GROMACS .gro file of N, CA, C and O in nm:
model
  528
    1MET      N    1   0.084  -0.118   0.000
    1MET     CA    2   0.000   0.000   0.000
    1MET      C    3   0.089   0.124   0.000
    1MET      O    4   0.181   0.136   0.080
    2LYS      N    5   0.058   0.216  -0.088
    2LYS     CA    6   0.131   0.342  -0.093
    2LYS      C    7   0.061   0.444  -0.003
    2LYS      O    8  -0.062   0.455  -0.003
    3VAL      N    9   0.141   0.519   0.074
    3VAL     CA   10   0.087   0.622   0.162
    3VAL      C   11   0.152   0.756   0.127
    3VAL      O   12   0.274   0.767   0.122
    4ILE      N   13   0.069   0.855   0.102
    4ILE     CA   14   0.115   0.991   0.073
    4ILE      C   15   0.119   1.068   0.205
    4ILE      O   16   0.018   1.078   0.274
    5ASP      N   17   0.237   1.120   0.239
    5ASP     CA   18   0.259   1.192   0.365
    5ASP      C   19   0.228   1.340   0.344
    5ASP      O   20   0.297   1.408   0.269
    6LYS      N   21   0.121   1.388   0.410
    6LYS     CA   22   0.082   1.529   0.396
    6LYS      C   23   0.064   1.592   0.533
    6LYS      O   24   0.037   1.525   0.631
    7LEU      N   25   0.076   1.724   0.535
    7LEU     CA   26   0.051   1.805   0.653
    7LEU      C   27  -0.066   1.897   0.623
    7LEU      O   28  -0.083   1.940   0.508
    8ALA      N   29  -0.147   1.929   0.723
    8ALA     CA   30  -0.261   2.018   0.703
    8ALA      C   31  -0.274   2.116   0.819
    8ALA      O   32  -0.242   2.085   0.933
    9TRP      N   33  -0.323   2.234   0.785
    9TRP     CA   34  -0.346   2.342   0.882
    9TRP      C   35  -0.495   2.354   0.906
    9TRP      O   36  -0.571   2.383   0.815
   10ILE      N   37  -0.536   2.331   1.030
   10ILE     CA   38  -0.675   2.343   1.070
   10ILE      C   39  -0.696   2.483   1.126
   10ILE      O   40  -0.647   2.515   1.235
   11GLU      N   41  -0.766   2.566   1.051
   11GLU     CA   42  -0.799   2.702   1.095
   11GLU      C   43  -0.951   2.710   1.108
   11GLU      O   44  -1.023   2.696   1.009
   12LEU      N   45  -0.997   2.728   1.231
   12LEU     CA   46  -1.141   2.733   1.261
   12LEU      C   47  -1.179   2.872   1.307
   12LEU      O   48  -1.107   2.933   1.386
   13GLN      N   49  -1.292   2.920   1.257
   13GLN     CA   50  -1.349   3.047   1.302
   13GLN      C   51  -1.500   3.037   1.297
   13GLN      O   52  -1.555   2.994   1.195
   14ASP      N   53  -1.564   3.073   1.405
   14ASP     CA   54  -1.711   3.076   1.411
   14ASP      C   55  -1.773   2.945   1.365
   14ASP      O   56  -1.873   2.943   1.293
   15GLY      N   57  -1.714   2.832   1.405
   15GLY     CA   58  -1.769   2.701   1.371
   15GLY      C   59  -1.746   2.658   1.228
   15GLY      O   60  -1.808   2.561   1.182
   16LYS      N   61  -1.658   2.727   1.157
   16LYS     CA   62  -1.628   2.692   1.018
   16LYS      C   63  -1.479   2.666   1.003
   16LYS      O   64  -1.399   2.716   1.081
   17ILE      N   65  -1.444   2.590   0.899
   17ILE     CA   66  -1.304   2.556   0.873
   17ILE      C   67  -1.260   2.616   0.739
   17ILE      O   68  -1.334   2.613   0.642
   18LEU      N   69  -1.141   2.671   0.741
   18LEU     CA   70  -1.083   2.728   0.620
   18LEU      C   71  -1.048   2.614   0.523
   18LEU      O   72  -0.983   2.517   0.560
   19SER      N   73  -1.094   2.627   0.400
   19SER     CA   74  -1.070   2.526   0.297
   19SER      C   75  -1.035   2.594   0.166
   19SER      O   76  -1.065   2.712   0.147
   20THR      N   77  -0.973   2.517   0.077
   20THR     CA   78  -0.931   2.572  -0.051
   20THR      C   79  -0.972   2.478  -0.164
   20THR      O   80  -0.992   2.359  -0.144
   21ARG      N   81  -0.984   2.535  -0.282
   21ARG     CA   82  -1.005   2.456  -0.403
   21ARG      C   83  -0.895   2.493  -0.501
   21ARG      O   84  -0.881   2.609  -0.538
   22SER      N   85  -0.817   2.394  -0.540
   22SER     CA   86  -0.708   2.416  -0.635
   22SER      C   87  -0.763   2.431  -0.776
   22SER      O   88  -0.870   2.380  -0.808
   23LYS      N   89  -0.687   2.497  -0.858
   23LYS     CA   90  -0.724   2.514  -0.998
   23LYS      C   91  -0.744   2.376  -1.062
   23LYS      O   92  -0.666   2.284  -1.040
   24GLY      N   93  -0.852   2.362  -1.136
   24GLY     CA   94  -0.882   2.237  -1.204
   24GLY      C   95  -0.946   2.130  -1.118
   24GLY      O   96  -0.973   2.019  -1.165
   25ARG      N   97  -0.973   2.159  -0.994
   25ARG     CA   98  -1.035   2.062  -0.902
   25ARG      C   99  -1.179   2.100  -0.871
   25ARG      O  100  -1.217   2.217  -0.882
   26ILE      N  101  -1.255   2.002  -0.829
   26ILE     CA  102  -1.394   2.024  -0.791
   26ILE      C  103  -1.408   2.026  -0.639
   26ILE      O  104  -1.480   2.107  -0.584
   27LYS      N  105  -1.335   1.936  -0.573
   27LYS     CA  106  -1.345   1.923  -0.427
   27LYS      C  107  -1.262   2.030  -0.355
   27LYS      O  108  -1.165   2.082  -0.408
   28TYR      N  109  -1.303   2.056  -0.232
   28TYR     CA  110  -1.229   2.145  -0.144
   28TYR      C  111  -1.137   2.062  -0.056
   28TYR      O  112  -1.167   1.947  -0.023
   29TYR      N  113  -1.025   2.123  -0.016
   29TYR     CA  114  -0.926   2.056   0.066
   29TYR      C  115  -0.884   2.148   0.180
   29TYR      O  116  -0.872   2.269   0.162
   30ILE      N  117  -0.854   2.087   0.295
   30ILE     CA  118  -0.794   2.161   0.405
   30ILE      C  119  -0.654   2.201   0.358
   30ILE      O  120  -0.582   2.120   0.302
   31PRO      N  121  -0.614   2.327   0.378
   31PRO     CA  122  -0.483   2.372   0.328
   31PRO      C  123  -0.367   2.292   0.383
   31PRO      O  124  -0.367   2.251   0.500
   32GLY      N  125  -0.267   2.272   0.300
   32GLY     CA  126  -0.147   2.200   0.338
   32GLY      C  127  -0.088   2.132   0.217
   32GLY      O  128  -0.118   2.167   0.104
   33GLY      N  129  -0.003   2.033   0.240
   33GLY     CA  130   0.057   1.964   0.127
   33GLY      C  131   0.161   1.862   0.166
   33GLY      O  132   0.177   1.830   0.284
   34LYS      N  133   0.231   1.814   0.065
   34LYS     CA  134   0.328   1.706   0.082
   34LYS      C  135   0.461   1.755   0.138
   34LYS      O  136   0.509   1.862   0.104
   35ARG      N  137   0.518   1.669   0.218
   35ARG     CA  138   0.650   1.692   0.277
   35ARG      C  139   0.757   1.673   0.169
   35ARG      O  140   0.749   1.582   0.088
   36GLU      N  141   0.858   1.759   0.170
   36GLU     CA  142   0.976   1.740   0.087
   36GLU      C  143   1.086   1.678   0.172
   36GLU      O  144   1.084   1.690   0.295
   37ALA      N  145   1.181   1.613   0.109
   37ALA     CA  146   1.288   1.542   0.180
   37ALA      C  147   1.355   1.632   0.283
   37ALA      O  148   1.393   1.746   0.253
   38GLY      N  149   1.366   1.581   0.405
   38GLY     CA  150   1.437   1.652   0.511
   38GLY      C  151   1.357   1.757   0.584
   38GLY      O  152   1.407   1.817   0.680
   39GLU      N  153   1.233   1.782   0.543
   39GLU     CA  154   1.153   1.886   0.610
   39GLU      C  155   1.090   1.833   0.738
   39GLU      O  156   1.041   1.720   0.743
   40SER      N  157   1.085   1.920   0.838
   40SER     CA  158   1.009   1.891   0.960
   40SER      C  159   0.862   1.916   0.932
   40SER      O  160   0.826   1.972   0.828
   41ASP      N  161   0.775   1.877   1.027
   41ASP     CA  162   0.633   1.906   1.012
   41ASP      C  163   0.610   2.056   0.993
   41ASP      O  164   0.538   2.098   0.902
   42PHE      N  165   0.672   2.137   1.080
   42PHE     CA  166   0.649   2.281   1.070
   42PHE      C  167   0.704   2.338   0.940
   42PHE      O  168   0.641   2.423   0.878
   43ASP      N  169   0.822   2.293   0.899
   43ASP     CA  170   0.879   2.341   0.772
   43ASP      C  171   0.784   2.315   0.656
   43ASP      O  172   0.759   2.403   0.573
   44THR      N  173   0.731   2.193   0.650
   44THR     CA  174   0.638   2.157   0.543
   44THR      C  175   0.513   2.241   0.549
   44THR      O  176   0.469   2.300   0.449
   45LEU      N  177   0.454   2.247   0.668
   45LEU     CA  178   0.329   2.318   0.683
   45LEU      C  179   0.343   2.467   0.653
   45LEU      O  180   0.263   2.524   0.577
   46SER      N  181   0.446   2.529   0.705
   46SER     CA  182   0.462   2.673   0.682
   46SER      C  183   0.491   2.703   0.535
   46SER      O  184   0.439   2.800   0.480
   47ARG      N  185   0.570   2.619   0.469
   47ARG     CA  186   0.597   2.638   0.326
   47ARG      C  187   0.469   2.624   0.244
   47ARG      O  188   0.438   2.708   0.160
   48GLU      N  189   0.394   2.519   0.270
   48GLU     CA  190   0.271   2.495   0.194
   48GLU      C  191   0.167   2.605   0.217
   48GLU      O  192   0.101   2.650   0.123
   49ILE      N  193   0.152   2.650   0.341
   49ILE     CA  194   0.053   2.753   0.371
   49ILE      C  195   0.094   2.885   0.307
   49ILE      O  196   0.011   2.958   0.254
   50TRP      N  197   0.223   2.915   0.306
   50TRP     CA  198   0.269   3.035   0.236
   50TRP      C  199   0.239   3.024   0.087
   50TRP      O  200   0.187   3.117   0.025
   51GLU      N  201   0.270   2.908   0.028
   51GLU     CA  202   0.248   2.888  -0.116
   51GLU      C  203   0.101   2.896  -0.154
   51GLU      O  204   0.066   2.946  -0.260
   52GLU      N  205   0.012   2.847  -0.067
   52GLU     CA  206  -0.130   2.843  -0.100
   52GLU      C  207  -0.206   2.969  -0.059
   52GLU      O  208  -0.298   3.011  -0.129
   53LEU      N  209  -0.170   3.027   0.056
   53LEU     CA  210  -0.254   3.132   0.115
   53LEU      C  211  -0.182   3.263   0.145
   53LEU      O  212  -0.244   3.357   0.195
   54ASN      N  213  -0.052   3.269   0.119
   54ASN     CA  214   0.025   3.392   0.139
   54ASN      C  215   0.025   3.445   0.282
   54ASN      O  216   0.025   3.566   0.303
   55VAL      N  217   0.021   3.353   0.380
   55VAL     CA  218   0.033   3.393   0.520
   55VAL      C  219   0.145   3.312   0.585
   55VAL      O  220   0.181   3.203   0.537
   56ASN      N  221   0.200   3.366   0.693
   56ASN     CA  222   0.306   3.300   0.768
   56ASN      C  223   0.250   3.242   0.897
   56ASN      O  224   0.189   3.315   0.976
   57LEU      N  225   0.273   3.112   0.918
   57LEU     CA  226   0.233   3.051   1.044
   57LEU      C  227   0.331   3.092   1.153
   57LEU      O  228   0.450   3.109   1.128
   58VAL      N  229   0.279   3.105   1.275
   58VAL     CA  230   0.362   3.140   1.391
   58VAL      C  231   0.399   3.008   1.460
   58VAL      O  232   0.314   2.941   1.520
   59GLU      N  233   0.527   2.972   1.450
   59GLU     CA  234   0.571   2.840   1.498
   59GLU      C  235   0.539   2.817   1.645
   59GLU      O  236   0.494   2.710   1.684
   60SER      N  237   0.559   2.918   1.729
   60SER     CA  238   0.537   2.901   1.873
   60SER      C  239   0.390   2.875   1.908
   60SER      O  240   0.360   2.825   2.016
   61SER      N  241   0.298   2.905   1.817
   61SER     CA  242   0.155   2.884   1.844
   61SER      C  243   0.104   2.751   1.788
   61SER      O  244  -0.010   2.713   1.812
   62THR      N  245   0.188   2.680   1.714
   62THR     CA  246   0.144   2.558   1.646
   62THR      C  247   0.115   2.447   1.746
   62THR      O  248   0.195   2.421   1.836
   63GLN      N  249  -0.004   2.385   1.728
   63GLN     CA  250  -0.044   2.275   1.817
   63GLN      C  251  -0.087   2.155   1.735
   63GLN      O  252  -0.167   2.168   1.642
   64PHE      N  253  -0.034   2.039   1.770
   64PHE     CA  254  -0.069   1.914   1.704
   64PHE      C  255  -0.216   1.881   1.732
   64PHE      O  256  -0.262   1.890   1.845
   65ILE      N  257  -0.289   1.843   1.628
   65ILE     CA  258  -0.430   1.805   1.643
   65ILE      C  259  -0.447   1.654   1.632
   65ILE      O  260  -0.513   1.592   1.713
   66GLY      N  261  -0.389   1.594   1.529
   66GLY     CA  262  -0.404   1.450   1.511
   66GLY      C  263  -0.357   1.405   1.374
   66GLY      O  264  -0.324   1.488   1.289
   67VAL      N  265  -0.359   1.273   1.355
   67VAL     CA  266  -0.323   1.213   1.227
   67VAL      C  267  -0.443   1.136   1.176
   67VAL      O  268  -0.504   1.058   1.251
   68PHE      N  269  -0.478   1.158   1.052
   68PHE     CA  270  -0.597   1.097   0.991
   68PHE      C  271  -0.554   1.032   0.860
   68PHE      O  272  -0.468   1.086   0.789
   69GLN      N  273  -0.615   0.918   0.825
   69GLN     CA  274  -0.575   0.849   0.703
   69GLN      C  275  -0.697   0.794   0.631
   69GLN      O  276  -0.790   0.744   0.693
   70ALA      N  277  -0.694   0.804   0.496
   70ALA     CA  278  -0.804   0.755   0.412
   70ALA      C  279  -0.755   0.736   0.270
   70ALA      O  280  -0.643   0.776   0.236
   71GLN      N  281  -0.841   0.681   0.187
   71GLN     CA  282  -0.814   0.670   0.044
   71GLN      C  283  -0.781   0.809  -0.010
   71GLN      O  284  -0.850   0.905   0.020
   72ALA      N  285  -0.674   0.818  -0.090
   72ALA     CA  286  -0.635   0.946  -0.149
   72ALA      C  287  -0.730   0.982  -0.263
   72ALA      O  288  -0.759   0.899  -0.349
   73ASP      N  289  -0.778   1.105  -0.262
   73ASP     CA  290  -0.868   1.155  -0.367
   73ASP      C  291  -0.793   1.158  -0.500
   73ASP      O  292  -0.676   1.196  -0.506
   74SER      N  293  -0.859   1.118  -0.606
   74SER     CA  294  -0.803   1.122  -0.743
   74SER      C  295  -0.681   1.032  -0.760
   74SER      O  296  -0.594   1.060  -0.842
   75HIS      N  297  -0.673   0.924  -0.682
   75HIS     CA  298  -0.565   0.826  -0.693
   75HIS      C  299  -0.627   0.687  -0.704
   75HIS      O  300  -0.741   0.666  -0.662
   76PRO      N  301  -0.552   0.589  -0.757
   76PRO     CA  302  -0.605   0.453  -0.766
   76PRO      C  303  -0.639   0.396  -0.628
   76PRO      O  304  -0.581   0.436  -0.527
   77ASP      N  305  -0.732   0.301  -0.626
   77ASP     CA  306  -0.769   0.235  -0.500
   77ASP      C  307  -0.644   0.180  -0.433
   77ASP      O  308  -0.555   0.127  -0.499
   78GLY      N  309  -0.638   0.194  -0.302
   78GLY     CA  310  -0.527   0.145  -0.225
   78GLY      C  311  -0.421   0.249  -0.195
   78GLY      O  312  -0.336   0.228  -0.110
   79VAL      N  313  -0.426   0.362  -0.266
   79VAL     CA  314  -0.333   0.470  -0.235
   79VAL      C  315  -0.397   0.553  -0.124
   79VAL      O  316  -0.507   0.605  -0.139
   80GLN      N  317  -0.328   0.560  -0.012
   80GLN     CA  318  -0.380   0.630   0.106
   80GLN      C  319  -0.310   0.763   0.124
   80GLN      O  320  -0.195   0.779   0.082
   81VAL      N  321  -0.380   0.856   0.187
   81VAL     CA  322  -0.316   0.980   0.229
   81VAL      C  323  -0.318   0.983   0.382
   81VAL      O  324  -0.420   0.952   0.443
   82LYS      N  325  -0.202   1.012   0.439
   82LYS     CA  326  -0.191   1.028   0.585
   82LYS      C  327  -0.174   1.176   0.611
   82LYS      O  328  -0.077   1.238   0.568
   83MET      N  329  -0.272   1.235   0.680
   83MET     CA  330  -0.275   1.379   0.702
   83MET      C  331  -0.244   1.408   0.849
   83MET      O  332  -0.323   1.374   0.938
   84THR      N  333  -0.129   1.470   0.872
   84THR     CA  334  -0.091   1.512   1.006
   84THR      C  335  -0.136   1.657   1.021
   84THR      O  336  -0.094   1.743   0.943
   85CYS      N  337  -0.224   1.683   1.117
   85CYS     CA  338  -0.291   1.813   1.127
   85CYS      C  339  -0.244   1.894   1.248
   85CYS      O  340  -0.225   1.839   1.357
   86TYR      N  341  -0.230   2.023   1.223
   86TYR     CA  342  -0.192   2.120   1.325
   86TYR      C  343  -0.284   2.242   1.315
   86TYR      O  344  -0.336   2.273   1.209
   87SER      N  345  -0.299   2.311   1.427
   87SER     CA  346  -0.360   2.443   1.428
   87SER      C  347  -0.250   2.542   1.465
   87SER      O  348  -0.142   2.502   1.505
   88GLY      N  349  -0.280   2.669   1.452
   88GLY     CA  350  -0.182   2.770   1.489
   88GLY      C  351  -0.220   2.905   1.432
   88GLY      O  352  -0.292   2.914   1.333
   89SER      N  353  -0.171   3.009   1.497
   89SER     CA  354  -0.200   3.143   1.449
   89SER      C  355  -0.109   3.180   1.332
   89SER      O  356  -0.015   3.107   1.302
   90TYR      N  357  -0.142   3.290   1.268
   90TYR     CA  358  -0.069   3.332   1.149
   90TYR      C  359  -0.061   3.483   1.141
   90TYR      O  360  -0.136   3.554   1.209
   91THR      N  361   0.029   3.531   1.058
   91THR     CA  362   0.037   3.674   1.030
   91THR      C  363   0.010   3.694   0.882
   91THR      O  364   0.045   3.609   0.799
   92GLY      N  365  -0.051   3.807   0.850
   92GLY     CA  366  -0.084   3.837   0.711
   92GLY      C  367  -0.233   3.821   0.687
   92GLY      O  368  -0.311   3.797   0.780
   93THR      N  369  -0.271   3.836   0.562
   93THR     CA  370  -0.411   3.825   0.522
   93THR      C  371  -0.426   3.706   0.429
   93THR      O  372  -0.356   3.697   0.327
   94VAL      N  373  -0.516   3.615   0.465
   94VAL     CA  374  -0.539   3.496   0.383
   94VAL      C  375  -0.592   3.537   0.247
   94VAL      O  376  -0.691   3.610   0.237
   95MET      N  377  -0.521   3.491   0.142
   95MET     CA  378  -0.570   3.511   0.005
   95MET      C  379  -0.515   3.400  -0.083
   95MET      O  380  -0.407   3.346  -0.057
   96ALA      N  381  -0.592   3.366  -0.184
   96ALA     CA  382  -0.554   3.257  -0.273
   96ALA      C  383  -0.428   3.291  -0.351
   96ALA      O  384  -0.413   3.403  -0.401
   97SER      N  385  -0.338   3.193  -0.360
   97SER     CA  386  -0.217   3.210  -0.441
   97SER      C  387  -0.246   3.165  -0.584
   97SER      O  388  -0.360   3.130  -0.617
   98CYS      N  389  -0.143   3.159  -0.664
   98CYS     CA  390  -0.160   3.123  -0.804
   98CYS      C  391  -0.210   2.980  -0.823
   98CYS      O  392  -0.276   2.951  -0.922
   99GLU      N  393  -0.183   2.888  -0.729
   99GLU     CA  394  -0.229   2.750  -0.746
   99GLU      C  395  -0.368   2.726  -0.687
   99GLU      O  396  -0.427   2.621  -0.710
  100ILE      N  397  -0.421   2.823  -0.615
  100ILE     CA  398  -0.552   2.810  -0.550
  100ILE      C  399  -0.654   2.896  -0.624
  100ILE      O  400  -0.632   3.014  -0.649
  101ASP      N  401  -0.766   2.834  -0.657
  101ASP     CA  402  -0.872   2.904  -0.728
  101ASP      C  403  -0.970   2.973  -0.633
  101ASP      O  404  -1.026   3.076  -0.666
  102GLU      N  405  -0.989   2.913  -0.514
  102GLU     CA  406  -1.092   2.963  -0.424
  102GLU      C  407  -1.057   2.931  -0.279
  102GLU      O  408  -1.008   2.821  -0.249
  103VAL      N  409  -1.082   3.026  -0.190
  103VAL     CA  410  -1.067   3.008  -0.046
  103VAL      C  411  -1.206   3.025   0.014
  103VAL      O  412  -1.274   3.125  -0.014
  104VAL      N  413  -1.251   2.928   0.094
  104VAL     CA  414  -1.386   2.931   0.150
  104VAL      C  415  -1.384   2.887   0.296
  104VAL      O  416  -1.288   2.825   0.342
  105TRP      N  417  -1.490   2.920   0.367
  105TRP     CA  418  -1.513   2.871   0.503
  105TRP      C  419  -1.628   2.773   0.496
  105TRP      O  420  -1.738   2.808   0.454
  106LEU      N  421  -1.602   2.647   0.534
  106LEU     CA  422  -1.703   2.542   0.526
  106LEU      C  423  -1.747   2.498   0.664
  106LEU      O  424  -1.673   2.512   0.761
  107ASN      N  425  -1.867   2.441   0.671
  107ASN     CA  426  -1.910   2.377   0.794
  107ASN      C  427  -1.948   2.233   0.765
  107ASN      O  428  -1.931   2.186   0.652
  108TYR      N  429  -2.002   2.162   0.863
  108TYR     CA  430  -2.025   2.019   0.848
  108TYR      C  431  -2.122   1.986   0.736
  108TYR      O  432  -2.108   1.882   0.671
  109LYS      N  433  -2.215   2.073   0.708
  109LYS     CA  434  -2.311   2.045   0.600
  109LYS      C  435  -2.244   2.039   0.463
  109LYS      O  436  -2.300   1.986   0.368
  110ASP      N  437  -2.122   2.088   0.453
  110ASP     CA  438  -2.047   2.087   0.327
  110ASP      C  439  -1.962   1.961   0.310
  110ASP      O  440  -1.880   1.954   0.217
  111ILE      N  441  -1.980   1.862   0.395
  111ILE     CA  442  -1.891   1.745   0.399
  111ILE      C  443  -1.883   1.670   0.266
  111ILE      O  444  -1.780   1.612   0.233
  112GLU      N  445  -1.987   1.672   0.186
  112GLU     CA  446  -1.984   1.598   0.059
  112GLU      C  447  -1.898   1.667  -0.046
  112GLU      O  448  -1.869   1.608  -0.150
  113SER      N  449  -1.854   1.788  -0.020
  113SER     CA  450  -1.774   1.861  -0.118
  113SER      C  451  -1.624   1.854  -0.089
  113SER      O  452  -1.545   1.924  -0.151
  114VAL      N  453  -1.584   1.766   0.006
  114VAL     CA  454  -1.442   1.755   0.044
  114VAL      C  455  -1.390   1.613   0.019
  114VAL      O  456  -1.468   1.520  -0.004
  115SER      N  457  -1.259   1.597   0.026
  115SER     CA  458  -1.193   1.469   0.002
  115SER      C  459  -1.223   1.368   0.113
  115SER      O  460  -1.268   1.406   0.222
  116PRO      N  461  -1.197   1.238   0.088
  116PRO     CA  462  -1.224   1.136   0.191
  116PRO      C  463  -1.155   1.163   0.325
  116PRO      O  464  -1.217   1.150   0.430
  117VAL      N  465  -1.027   1.200   0.325
  117VAL     CA  466  -0.959   1.224   0.453
  117VAL      C  467  -1.016   1.349   0.520
  117VAL      O  468  -1.031   1.353   0.643
  118ASP      N  469  -1.053   1.450   0.443
  118ASP     CA  470  -1.115   1.569   0.501
  118ASP      C  471  -1.250   1.536   0.563
  118ASP      O  472  -1.288   1.594   0.665
  119LYS      N  473  -1.324   1.440   0.506
  119LYS     CA  474  -1.452   1.397   0.565
  119LYS      C  475  -1.428   1.341   0.705
  119LYS      O  476  -1.505   1.370   0.797
  120ILE      N  477  -1.322   1.263   0.721
  120ILE     CA  478  -1.289   1.208   0.854
  120ILE      C  479  -1.257   1.322   0.950
  120ILE      O  480  -1.302   1.322   1.065
  121ILE      N  481  -1.181   1.419   0.904
  121ILE     CA  482  -1.144   1.533   0.989
  121ILE      C  483  -1.267   1.615   1.023
  121ILE      O  484  -1.286   1.656   1.139
  122PHE      N  485  -1.354   1.642   0.925
  122PHE     CA  486  -1.477   1.717   0.951
  122PHE      C  487  -1.559   1.648   1.059
  122PHE      O  488  -1.610   1.712   1.150
  123THR      N  489  -1.574   1.515   1.049
  123THR     CA  490  -1.652   1.439   1.147
  123THR      C  491  -1.587   1.446   1.285
  123THR      O  492  -1.655   1.467   1.386
  124TRP      N  493  -1.455   1.432   1.291
  124TRP     CA  494  -1.381   1.442   1.417
  124TRP      C  495  -1.403   1.578   1.482
  124TRP      O  496  -1.427   1.589   1.602
  125LEU      N  497  -1.396   1.684   1.402
  125LEU     CA  498  -1.418   1.820   1.454
  125LEU      C  499  -1.562   1.838   1.500
  125LEU      O  500  -1.588   1.899   1.604
  126LYS      N  501  -1.658   1.787   1.424
  126LYS     CA  502  -1.800   1.798   1.459
  126LYS      C  503  -1.827   1.726   1.592
  126LYS      O  504  -1.900   1.778   1.677
  127GLU      N  505  -1.770   1.607   1.609
  127GLU     CA  506  -1.791   1.530   1.733
  127GLU      C  507  -1.738   1.604   1.855
  127GLU      O  508  -1.782   1.578   1.967
  128ARG      N  509  -1.645   1.696   1.836
  128ARG     CA  510  -1.588   1.774   1.946
  128ARG      C  511  -1.647   1.915   1.953
  128ARG      O  512  -1.596   2.003   2.022
  129ASN      N  513  -1.758   1.935   1.881
  129ASN     CA  514  -1.828   2.064   1.878
  129ASN      C  515  -1.740   2.179   1.832
  129ASN      O  516  -1.756   2.293   1.877
  130LEU      N  517  -1.645   2.150   1.742
  130LEU     CA  518  -1.557   2.253   1.690
  130LEU      C  519  -1.601   2.301   1.551
  130LEU      O  520  -1.555   2.403   1.502
  131LEU      N  521  -1.691   2.223   1.488
  131LEU     CA  522  -1.740   2.253   1.353
  131LEU      C  523  -1.892   2.248   1.356
  131LEU      O  524  -1.949   2.152   1.405
  132ASP      N  525  -1.954   2.356   1.309
  132ASP     CA  526  -2.102   2.362   1.305
  132ASP      C  527  -2.156   2.273   1.193
  132ASP      O  528  -2.095   2.253   1.092
   0.00000   0.00000   0.00000
């Protein structure tokens, strides 16, 4: 079984989660991305969030949330994505970068518009009353 190692930033406000839609995609994804060789969790996450949303994460505020795994969206059966999730504050103004088509705030009713691993995360957040 192949596993894709990804990091994700969980940003919640008013019972909603920050999500993005990449150019050419239909589904929304929690911001983040794949680790490059030698990168720490924070290095990966801060690089990906800068590339996608043009904001800087504050390392001292970063808190581990959990690890979630599911079938990878748009990949053959058996390819899994392992998503290591963190929250944390940031500086700057969130805005879509060149690879992101749309930035949105979603709640639990939007669960059908996200990837399989994001569905698991949405449910986990809902069970803890963190997502409306």
